[in-house]
Short mmCIF file of C-alpha atoms in Angstrom, two decimals:
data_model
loop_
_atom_site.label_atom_id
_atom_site.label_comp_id
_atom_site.label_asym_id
_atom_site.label_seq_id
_atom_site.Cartn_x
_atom_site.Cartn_y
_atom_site.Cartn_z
CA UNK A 1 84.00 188.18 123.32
CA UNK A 2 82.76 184.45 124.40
CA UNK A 3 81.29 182.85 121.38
CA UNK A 4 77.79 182.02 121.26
CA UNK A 5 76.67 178.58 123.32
CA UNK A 6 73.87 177.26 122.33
CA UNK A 7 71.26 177.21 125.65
CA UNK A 8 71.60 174.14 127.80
CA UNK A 9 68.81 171.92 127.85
CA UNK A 10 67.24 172.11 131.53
CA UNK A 11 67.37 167.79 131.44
CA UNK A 12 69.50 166.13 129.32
CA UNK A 13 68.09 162.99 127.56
CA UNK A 14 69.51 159.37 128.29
CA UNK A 15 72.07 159.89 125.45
CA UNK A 16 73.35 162.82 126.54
CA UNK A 17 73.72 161.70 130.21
CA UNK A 18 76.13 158.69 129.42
CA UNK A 19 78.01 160.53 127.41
CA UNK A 20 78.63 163.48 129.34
CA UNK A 21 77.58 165.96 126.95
CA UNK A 22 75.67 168.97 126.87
CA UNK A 23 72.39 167.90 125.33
CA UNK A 24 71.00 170.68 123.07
CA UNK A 25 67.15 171.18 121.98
CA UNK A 26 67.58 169.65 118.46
CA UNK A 27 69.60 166.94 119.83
CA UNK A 28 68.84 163.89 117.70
CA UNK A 29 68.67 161.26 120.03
CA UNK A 30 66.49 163.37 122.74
CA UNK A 31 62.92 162.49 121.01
CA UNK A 32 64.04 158.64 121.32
CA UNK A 33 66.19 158.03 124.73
CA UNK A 34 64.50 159.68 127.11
CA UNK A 35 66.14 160.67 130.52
CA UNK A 36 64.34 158.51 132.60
CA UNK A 37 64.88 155.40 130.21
CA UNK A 38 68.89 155.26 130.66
CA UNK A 39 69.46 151.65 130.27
CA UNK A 40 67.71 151.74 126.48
CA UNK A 41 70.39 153.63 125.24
CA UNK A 42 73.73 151.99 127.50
CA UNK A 43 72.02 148.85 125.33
CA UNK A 44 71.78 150.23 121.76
CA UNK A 45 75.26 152.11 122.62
CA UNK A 46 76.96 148.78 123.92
CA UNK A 47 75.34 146.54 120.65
CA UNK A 48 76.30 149.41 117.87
CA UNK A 49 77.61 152.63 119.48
CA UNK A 50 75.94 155.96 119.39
CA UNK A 51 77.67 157.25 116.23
CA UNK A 52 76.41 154.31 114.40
CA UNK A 53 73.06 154.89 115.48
CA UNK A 54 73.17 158.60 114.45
CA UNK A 55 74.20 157.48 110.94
CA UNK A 56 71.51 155.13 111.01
CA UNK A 57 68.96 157.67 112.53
CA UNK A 58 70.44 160.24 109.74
CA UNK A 59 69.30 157.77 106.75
CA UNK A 60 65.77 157.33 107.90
CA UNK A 61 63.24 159.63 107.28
CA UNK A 62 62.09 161.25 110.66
CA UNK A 63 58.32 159.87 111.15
CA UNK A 64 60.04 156.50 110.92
CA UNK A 65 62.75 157.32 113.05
CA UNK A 66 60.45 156.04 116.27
CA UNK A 67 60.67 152.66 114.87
CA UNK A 68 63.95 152.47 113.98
CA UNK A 69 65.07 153.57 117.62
CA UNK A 70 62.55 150.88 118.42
CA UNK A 71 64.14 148.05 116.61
CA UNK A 72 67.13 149.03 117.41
CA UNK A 73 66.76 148.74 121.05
CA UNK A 74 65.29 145.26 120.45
CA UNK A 75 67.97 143.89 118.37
CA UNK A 76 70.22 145.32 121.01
CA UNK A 77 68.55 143.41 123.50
CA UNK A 78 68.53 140.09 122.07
CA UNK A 79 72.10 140.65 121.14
CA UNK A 80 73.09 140.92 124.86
CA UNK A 81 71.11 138.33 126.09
CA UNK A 82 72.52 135.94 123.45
CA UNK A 83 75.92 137.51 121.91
CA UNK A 84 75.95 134.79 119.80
CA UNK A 85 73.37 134.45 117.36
CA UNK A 86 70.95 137.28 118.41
CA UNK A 87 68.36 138.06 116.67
CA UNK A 88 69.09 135.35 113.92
CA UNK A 89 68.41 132.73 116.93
CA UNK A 90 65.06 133.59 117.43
CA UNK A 91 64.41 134.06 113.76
CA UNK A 92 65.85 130.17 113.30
CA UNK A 93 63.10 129.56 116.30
CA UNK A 94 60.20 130.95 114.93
CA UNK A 95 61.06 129.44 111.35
CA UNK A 96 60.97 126.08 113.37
CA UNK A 97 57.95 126.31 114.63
CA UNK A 98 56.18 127.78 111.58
CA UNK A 99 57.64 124.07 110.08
CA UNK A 100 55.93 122.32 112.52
CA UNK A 101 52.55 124.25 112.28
CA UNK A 102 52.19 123.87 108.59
CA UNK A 103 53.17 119.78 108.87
CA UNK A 104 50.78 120.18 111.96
CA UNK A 105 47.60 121.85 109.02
CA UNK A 106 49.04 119.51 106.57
CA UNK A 107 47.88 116.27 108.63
CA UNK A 108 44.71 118.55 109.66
CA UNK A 109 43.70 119.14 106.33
CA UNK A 110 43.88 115.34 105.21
CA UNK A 111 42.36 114.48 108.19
CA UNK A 112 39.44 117.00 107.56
CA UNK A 113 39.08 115.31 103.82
CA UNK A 114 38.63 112.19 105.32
CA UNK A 115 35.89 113.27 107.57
CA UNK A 116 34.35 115.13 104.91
CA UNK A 117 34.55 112.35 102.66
CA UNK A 118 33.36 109.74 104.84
CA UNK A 119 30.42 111.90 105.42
CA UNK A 120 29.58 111.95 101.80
CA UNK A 121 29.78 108.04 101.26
CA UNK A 122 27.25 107.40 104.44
CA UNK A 123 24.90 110.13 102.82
CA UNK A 124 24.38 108.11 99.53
CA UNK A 125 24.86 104.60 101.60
CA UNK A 126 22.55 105.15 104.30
CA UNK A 127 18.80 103.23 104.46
CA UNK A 128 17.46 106.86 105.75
CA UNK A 129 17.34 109.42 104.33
CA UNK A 130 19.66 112.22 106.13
CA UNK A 131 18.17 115.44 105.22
CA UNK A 132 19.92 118.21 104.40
CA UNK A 133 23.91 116.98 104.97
CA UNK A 134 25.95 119.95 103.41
CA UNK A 135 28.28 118.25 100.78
CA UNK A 136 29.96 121.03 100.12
CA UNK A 137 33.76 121.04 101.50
CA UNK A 138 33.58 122.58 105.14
CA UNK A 139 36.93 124.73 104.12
CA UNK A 140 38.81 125.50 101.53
CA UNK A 141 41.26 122.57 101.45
CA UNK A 142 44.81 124.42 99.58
CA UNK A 143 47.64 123.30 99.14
CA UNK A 144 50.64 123.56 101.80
CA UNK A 145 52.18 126.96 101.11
CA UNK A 146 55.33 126.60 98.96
CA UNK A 147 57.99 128.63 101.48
CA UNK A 148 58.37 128.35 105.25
CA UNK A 149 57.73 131.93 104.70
CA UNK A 150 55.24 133.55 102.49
CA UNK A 151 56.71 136.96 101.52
CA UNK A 152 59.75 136.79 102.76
CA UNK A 153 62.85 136.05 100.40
CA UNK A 154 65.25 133.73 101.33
CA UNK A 155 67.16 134.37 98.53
CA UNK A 156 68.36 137.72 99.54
CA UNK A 157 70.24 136.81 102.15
CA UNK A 158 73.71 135.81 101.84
CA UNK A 159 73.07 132.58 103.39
CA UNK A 160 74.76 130.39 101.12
CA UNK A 161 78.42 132.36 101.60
CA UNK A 162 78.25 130.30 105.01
CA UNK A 163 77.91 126.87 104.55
CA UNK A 164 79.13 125.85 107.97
CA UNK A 165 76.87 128.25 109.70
CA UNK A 166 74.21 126.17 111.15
CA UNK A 167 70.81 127.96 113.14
CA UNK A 168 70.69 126.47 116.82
CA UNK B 1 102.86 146.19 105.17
CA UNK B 2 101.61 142.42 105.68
CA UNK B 3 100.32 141.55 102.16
CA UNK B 4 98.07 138.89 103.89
CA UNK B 5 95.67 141.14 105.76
CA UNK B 6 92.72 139.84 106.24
CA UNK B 7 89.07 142.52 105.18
CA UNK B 8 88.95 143.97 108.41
CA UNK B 9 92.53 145.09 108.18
CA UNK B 10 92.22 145.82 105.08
CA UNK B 11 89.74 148.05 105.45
CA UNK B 12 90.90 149.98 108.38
CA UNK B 13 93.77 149.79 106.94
CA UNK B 14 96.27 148.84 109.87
CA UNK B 15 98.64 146.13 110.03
CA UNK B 16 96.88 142.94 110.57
CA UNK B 17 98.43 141.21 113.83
CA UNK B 18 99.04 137.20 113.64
CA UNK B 19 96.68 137.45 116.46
CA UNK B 20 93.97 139.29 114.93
CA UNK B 21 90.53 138.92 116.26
CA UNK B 22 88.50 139.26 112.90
CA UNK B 23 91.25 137.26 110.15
CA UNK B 24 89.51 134.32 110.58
CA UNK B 25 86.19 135.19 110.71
CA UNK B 26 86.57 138.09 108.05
CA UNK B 27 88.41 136.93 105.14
CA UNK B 28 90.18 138.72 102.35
CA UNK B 29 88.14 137.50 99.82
CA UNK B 30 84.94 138.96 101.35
CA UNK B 31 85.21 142.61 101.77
CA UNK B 32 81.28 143.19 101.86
CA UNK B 33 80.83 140.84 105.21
CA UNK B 34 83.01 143.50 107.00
CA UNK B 35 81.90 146.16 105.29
CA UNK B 36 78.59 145.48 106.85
CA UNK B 37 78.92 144.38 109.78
CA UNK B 38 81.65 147.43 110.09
CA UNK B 39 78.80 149.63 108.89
CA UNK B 40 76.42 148.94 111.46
CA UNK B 41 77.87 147.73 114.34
CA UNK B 42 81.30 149.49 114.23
CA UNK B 43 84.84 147.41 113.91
CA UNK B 44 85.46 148.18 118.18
CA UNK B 45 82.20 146.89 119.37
CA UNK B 46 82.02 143.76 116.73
CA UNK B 47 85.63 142.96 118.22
CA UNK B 48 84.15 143.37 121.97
CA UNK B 49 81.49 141.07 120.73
CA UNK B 50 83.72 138.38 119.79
CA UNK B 51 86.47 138.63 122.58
CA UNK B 52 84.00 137.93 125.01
CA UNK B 53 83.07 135.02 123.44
CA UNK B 54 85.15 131.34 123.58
CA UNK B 55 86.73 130.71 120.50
CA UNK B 56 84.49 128.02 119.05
CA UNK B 57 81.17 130.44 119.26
CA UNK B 58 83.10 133.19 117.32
CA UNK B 59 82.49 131.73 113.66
CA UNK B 60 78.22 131.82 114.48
CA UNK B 61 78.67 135.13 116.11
CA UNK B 62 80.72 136.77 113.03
CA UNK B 63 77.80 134.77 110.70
CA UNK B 64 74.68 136.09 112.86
CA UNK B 65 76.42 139.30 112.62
CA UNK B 66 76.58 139.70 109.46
CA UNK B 67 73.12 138.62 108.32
CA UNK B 68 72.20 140.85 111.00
CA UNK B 69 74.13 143.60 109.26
CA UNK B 70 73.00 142.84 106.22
CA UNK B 71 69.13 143.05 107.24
CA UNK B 72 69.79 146.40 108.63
CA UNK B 73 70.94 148.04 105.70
CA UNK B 74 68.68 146.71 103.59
CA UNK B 75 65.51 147.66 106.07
CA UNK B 76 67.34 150.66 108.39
CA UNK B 77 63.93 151.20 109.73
CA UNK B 78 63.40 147.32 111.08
CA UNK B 79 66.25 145.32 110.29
CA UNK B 80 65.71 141.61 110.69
CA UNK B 81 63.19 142.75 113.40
CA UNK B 82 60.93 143.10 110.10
CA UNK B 83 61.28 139.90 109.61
CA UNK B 84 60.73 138.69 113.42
CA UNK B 85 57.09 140.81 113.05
CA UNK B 86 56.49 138.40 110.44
CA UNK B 87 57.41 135.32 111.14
CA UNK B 88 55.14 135.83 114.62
CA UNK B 89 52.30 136.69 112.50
CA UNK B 90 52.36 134.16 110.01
CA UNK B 91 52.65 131.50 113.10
CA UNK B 92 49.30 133.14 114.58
CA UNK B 93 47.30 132.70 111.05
CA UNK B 94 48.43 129.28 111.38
CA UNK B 95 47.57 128.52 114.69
CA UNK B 96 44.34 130.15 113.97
CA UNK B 97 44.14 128.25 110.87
CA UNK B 98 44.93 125.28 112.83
CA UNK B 99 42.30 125.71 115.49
CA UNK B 100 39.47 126.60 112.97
CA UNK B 101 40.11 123.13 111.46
CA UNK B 102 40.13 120.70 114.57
CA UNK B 103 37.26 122.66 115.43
CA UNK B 104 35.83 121.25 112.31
CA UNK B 105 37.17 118.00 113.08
CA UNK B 106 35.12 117.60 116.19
CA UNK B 107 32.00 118.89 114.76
CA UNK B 108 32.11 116.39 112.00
CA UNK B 109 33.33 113.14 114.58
CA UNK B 110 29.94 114.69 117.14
CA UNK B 111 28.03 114.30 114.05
CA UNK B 112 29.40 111.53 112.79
CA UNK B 113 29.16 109.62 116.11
CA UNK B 114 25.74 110.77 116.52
CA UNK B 115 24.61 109.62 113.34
CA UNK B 116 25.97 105.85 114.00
CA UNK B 117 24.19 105.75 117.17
CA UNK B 118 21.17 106.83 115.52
CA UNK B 119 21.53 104.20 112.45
CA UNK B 120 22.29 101.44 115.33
CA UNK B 121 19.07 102.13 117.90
CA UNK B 122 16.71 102.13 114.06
CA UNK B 123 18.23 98.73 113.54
CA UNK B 124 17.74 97.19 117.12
CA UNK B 125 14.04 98.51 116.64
CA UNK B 126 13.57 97.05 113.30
CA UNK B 127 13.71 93.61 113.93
CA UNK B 128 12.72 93.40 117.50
CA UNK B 129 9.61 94.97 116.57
CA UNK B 130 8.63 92.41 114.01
CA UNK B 131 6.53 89.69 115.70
CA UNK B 132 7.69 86.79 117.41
CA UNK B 133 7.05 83.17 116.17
CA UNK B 134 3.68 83.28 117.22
CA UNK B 135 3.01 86.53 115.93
CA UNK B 136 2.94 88.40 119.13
CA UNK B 137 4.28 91.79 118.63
CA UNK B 138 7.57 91.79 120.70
CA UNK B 139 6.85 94.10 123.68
CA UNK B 140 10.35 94.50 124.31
CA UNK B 141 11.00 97.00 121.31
CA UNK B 142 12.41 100.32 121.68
CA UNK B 143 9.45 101.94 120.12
CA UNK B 144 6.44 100.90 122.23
CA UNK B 145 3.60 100.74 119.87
CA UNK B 146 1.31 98.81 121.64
CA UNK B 147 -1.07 101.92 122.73
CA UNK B 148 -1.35 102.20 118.80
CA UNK B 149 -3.55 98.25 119.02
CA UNK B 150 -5.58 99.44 121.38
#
């Protein structure tokens, strides 16, 4: 007696497809690679292979399961387009240019004081009298932030293990 | 078995070749960094990964691997992607922070600007409108107040 199949799916999703299998209805990557989005899974596939991605579909709970296939396919992405530092490249990027933004507010912010300042002195110095000038500070001059990155701690990753490693 | 296997090796557990493609990038003493990257990327495709690459790019690719790894496991959902989301937003409250206060800047250098200009036509009216030697008004001031002796 032939043993039960399970019913073939009438299109098989983008997972199925490059790996020549039958793709069944509860097949876990089907929601996520659809069939007429191939090359998102030949990317996540090439970058961390699909039983890796099942594992790491399997651990997450299944409303955030979107996002996950989402991220991966990014990190994917930048992986192939720069197999050498990936993702970590444009992380070093961005970190760079949040460096030079908060210098850039830094000098801003003095500058502002200045202004502000000078304002106040030719209020109180001035023959006429200037009605009305708002002495109050214009913003709320704070101090530069303490981290490149608010919220985001630097001492969780293992960064110091690789003292040689050095960001592009 | 070669007692000097590197963590890779190790933790496959195979014989670990004089020519192996992870003993210098994955060292005994570290069984975590493969571990991880093993974890999420698999040892055959982290091997691909390298192999493809020259020789001198292979230490940065084993290290952005592995904080890349790492991320992952400690956010499956986003990864260091988390982090990316972040680090794009915190640059935009900058910039916007940064925009909000040259605007200010300007405001305050119009103002300021206008107010010298102000202070310095008062002062050429104040003494050219005192009279002359003779006591003839000057007719030359800014302020024409002769109507006002009709």
């Amino acid at each position: 007696m032939k043993g039960h199949q399970e019913p073939r799916s009438s299109s098989s999703c983008a997972a199925c497809k490059f790996l020549k299998r039958r793709c069944t209805p509860n097949c876990q990557f089907a929601p996520y690679f659809r069939s007429d989005e191939p090359k998102k899974f030949v990317k996540v596939h090439k970058v961390f292979g699909a039983s890796n991605v099942s594992k790491i579909l399997n651990e997450v709970a299944e409303e955030q399961r979107e996002e996950t296939v989402n991220s991966l396919v990014y990190e994917a992405e930048v992986r192939l387009q720069d197999p050498v530092y990936g993702c970590i490249g444009a992380i070093a990027s961005l970190q760079h240019k949040m460096v030079e933004l908060q210098h850039d507010l830094i000098l801003a912010r003095a500058r502002l004081a200045c202004y502000v300042d000078q304002q106040q002195r030719s209020s109180h110095e001035s023959f006429f009298d200037i009605d009305h000038v708002d002495m109050a500070p214009l913003v709320d001059i704070q101090e530069p932030s303490a981290g490149v990155v608010d919220g985001f701690d630097y001492n969780a990753l293992p960064f110091d293990q690789f003292s040689p490693f050095q960001f592009p | 078995m070669n007692s000097g296997r590197c963590a890779a090796c190790k933790h496959l557990r195979r014989r670990c070749p004089s020519d192996c493609v992870f003993s210098p990038y994955f060292p005994a003493n570290n069984p975590r960094r493969f571990a991880y990257v093993h974890k999420i990327y698999g040892a055959s495709n982290v091997g691909k990964i390298l192999l493809d690459l020259p020789v001198n790019r292979r230490a940065e690719a084993a290290d952005s691997l592995y904080y890349e790894a790492y991320c992952r496991i400690k956010d499956p959902v986003y990864g260091c992607v988390g982090l990316i989301t972040i680090l794009h937003q915190q640059i935009h409250n900058a910039q916007c922070q940064l925009a909000r206060i040259q605007a200010e800047i300007g405001a305050l250098s119009t103002q300021s600007q206008s107010e010298v200009q102000q202070f310095q036509q008062v002062e050429n009216v104040g003494p050219s409108f005192l009279p002359d030697q003779n006591g003839v008004p000057n007719s030359t001031s800014f302020y024409d107040l002769s109507t006002w002796f009709d």
